[in-house]
Short mmCIF file of C-alpha atoms in Angstrom, two decimals:
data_model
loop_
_atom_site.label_atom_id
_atom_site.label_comp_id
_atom_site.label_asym_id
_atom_site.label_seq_id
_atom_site.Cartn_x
_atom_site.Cartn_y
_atom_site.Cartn_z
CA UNK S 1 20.89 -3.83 39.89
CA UNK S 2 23.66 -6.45 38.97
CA UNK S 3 23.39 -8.16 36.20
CA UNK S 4 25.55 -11.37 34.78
CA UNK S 5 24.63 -11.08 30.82
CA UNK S 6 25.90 -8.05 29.07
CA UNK S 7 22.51 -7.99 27.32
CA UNK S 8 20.05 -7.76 29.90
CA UNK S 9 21.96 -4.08 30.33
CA UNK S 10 22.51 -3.17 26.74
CA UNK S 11 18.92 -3.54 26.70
CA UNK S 12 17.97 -1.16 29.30
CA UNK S 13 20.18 1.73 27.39
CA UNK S 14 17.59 3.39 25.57
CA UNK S 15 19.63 5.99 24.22
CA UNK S 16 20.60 7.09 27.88
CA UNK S 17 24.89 7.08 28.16
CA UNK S 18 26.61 3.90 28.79
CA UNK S 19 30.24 3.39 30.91
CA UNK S 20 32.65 0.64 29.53
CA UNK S 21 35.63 -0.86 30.63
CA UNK S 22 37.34 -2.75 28.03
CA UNK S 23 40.45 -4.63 28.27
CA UNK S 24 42.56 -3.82 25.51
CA UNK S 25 45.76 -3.34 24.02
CA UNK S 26 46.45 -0.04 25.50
CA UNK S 27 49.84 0.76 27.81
CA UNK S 28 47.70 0.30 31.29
CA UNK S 29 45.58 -3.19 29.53
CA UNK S 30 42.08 -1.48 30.51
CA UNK S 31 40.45 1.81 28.32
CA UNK S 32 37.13 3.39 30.07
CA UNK S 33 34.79 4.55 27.44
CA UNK S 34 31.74 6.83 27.85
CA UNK S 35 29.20 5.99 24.96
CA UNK S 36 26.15 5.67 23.40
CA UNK S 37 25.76 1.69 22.98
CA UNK S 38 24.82 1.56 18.56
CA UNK S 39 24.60 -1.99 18.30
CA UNK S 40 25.64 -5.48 19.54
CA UNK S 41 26.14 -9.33 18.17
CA UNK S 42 26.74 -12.16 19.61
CA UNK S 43 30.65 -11.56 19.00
CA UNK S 44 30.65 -8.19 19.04
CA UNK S 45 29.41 -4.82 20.94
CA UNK S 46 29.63 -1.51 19.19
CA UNK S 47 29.32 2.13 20.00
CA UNK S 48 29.82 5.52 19.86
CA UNK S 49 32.91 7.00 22.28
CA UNK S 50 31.62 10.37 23.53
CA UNK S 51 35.12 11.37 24.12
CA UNK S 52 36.35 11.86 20.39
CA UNK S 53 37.73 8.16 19.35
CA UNK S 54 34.32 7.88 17.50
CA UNK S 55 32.63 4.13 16.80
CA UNK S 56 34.24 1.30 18.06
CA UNK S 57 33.71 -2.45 18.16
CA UNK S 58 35.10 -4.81 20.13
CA UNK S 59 34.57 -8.42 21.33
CA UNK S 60 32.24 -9.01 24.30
CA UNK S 61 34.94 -10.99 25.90
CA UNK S 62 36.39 -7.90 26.31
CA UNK S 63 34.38 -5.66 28.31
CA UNK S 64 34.84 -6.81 32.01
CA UNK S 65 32.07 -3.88 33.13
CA UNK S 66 29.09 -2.24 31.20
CA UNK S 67 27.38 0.29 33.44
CA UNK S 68 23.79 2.40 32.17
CA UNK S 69 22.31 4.09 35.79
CA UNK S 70 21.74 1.86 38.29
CA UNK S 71 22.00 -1.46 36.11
CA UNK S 72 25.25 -2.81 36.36
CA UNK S 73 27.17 -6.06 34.13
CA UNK S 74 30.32 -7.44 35.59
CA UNK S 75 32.11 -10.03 34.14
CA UNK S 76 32.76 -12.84 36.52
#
């Protein structure tokens, strides 16, 4: 399902792997993380990269798509 709020699909996680892609500062602009979703604010989401980079935190403005099995958050 599609979703339009980052939160109605960082509250179906329930421990269960999350996909992010986060525009960053990178060479390409965009990083693709594969996670487990720790914790978020109203400013901020934060989690655990699966891939070795370890917690990170970044602004919710940031991440353009948050994806946890079917549910799906795309930022418009």
């Amino acid at each position: 399902m599609v979703y339009h709020h980052l939160k109605s699909v960082l509250d179906r996680t329930k421990g269960r792997f999350t996909s992010f892609l986060v525009k960053d500062g990178s060479r390409l602009g965009l990083s693709v993380y594969s996670a487990k979703h720790v914790s978020a604010t109203p400013k901020t989401v934060m989690f655990e990269d699966m891939n070795g980079s370890g917690m990170k935190r970044v602004a919710r403005e940031n991440v353009l798509i948050a994806s946890v099995a079917q549910d799906i958050f795309y930022r418009k």
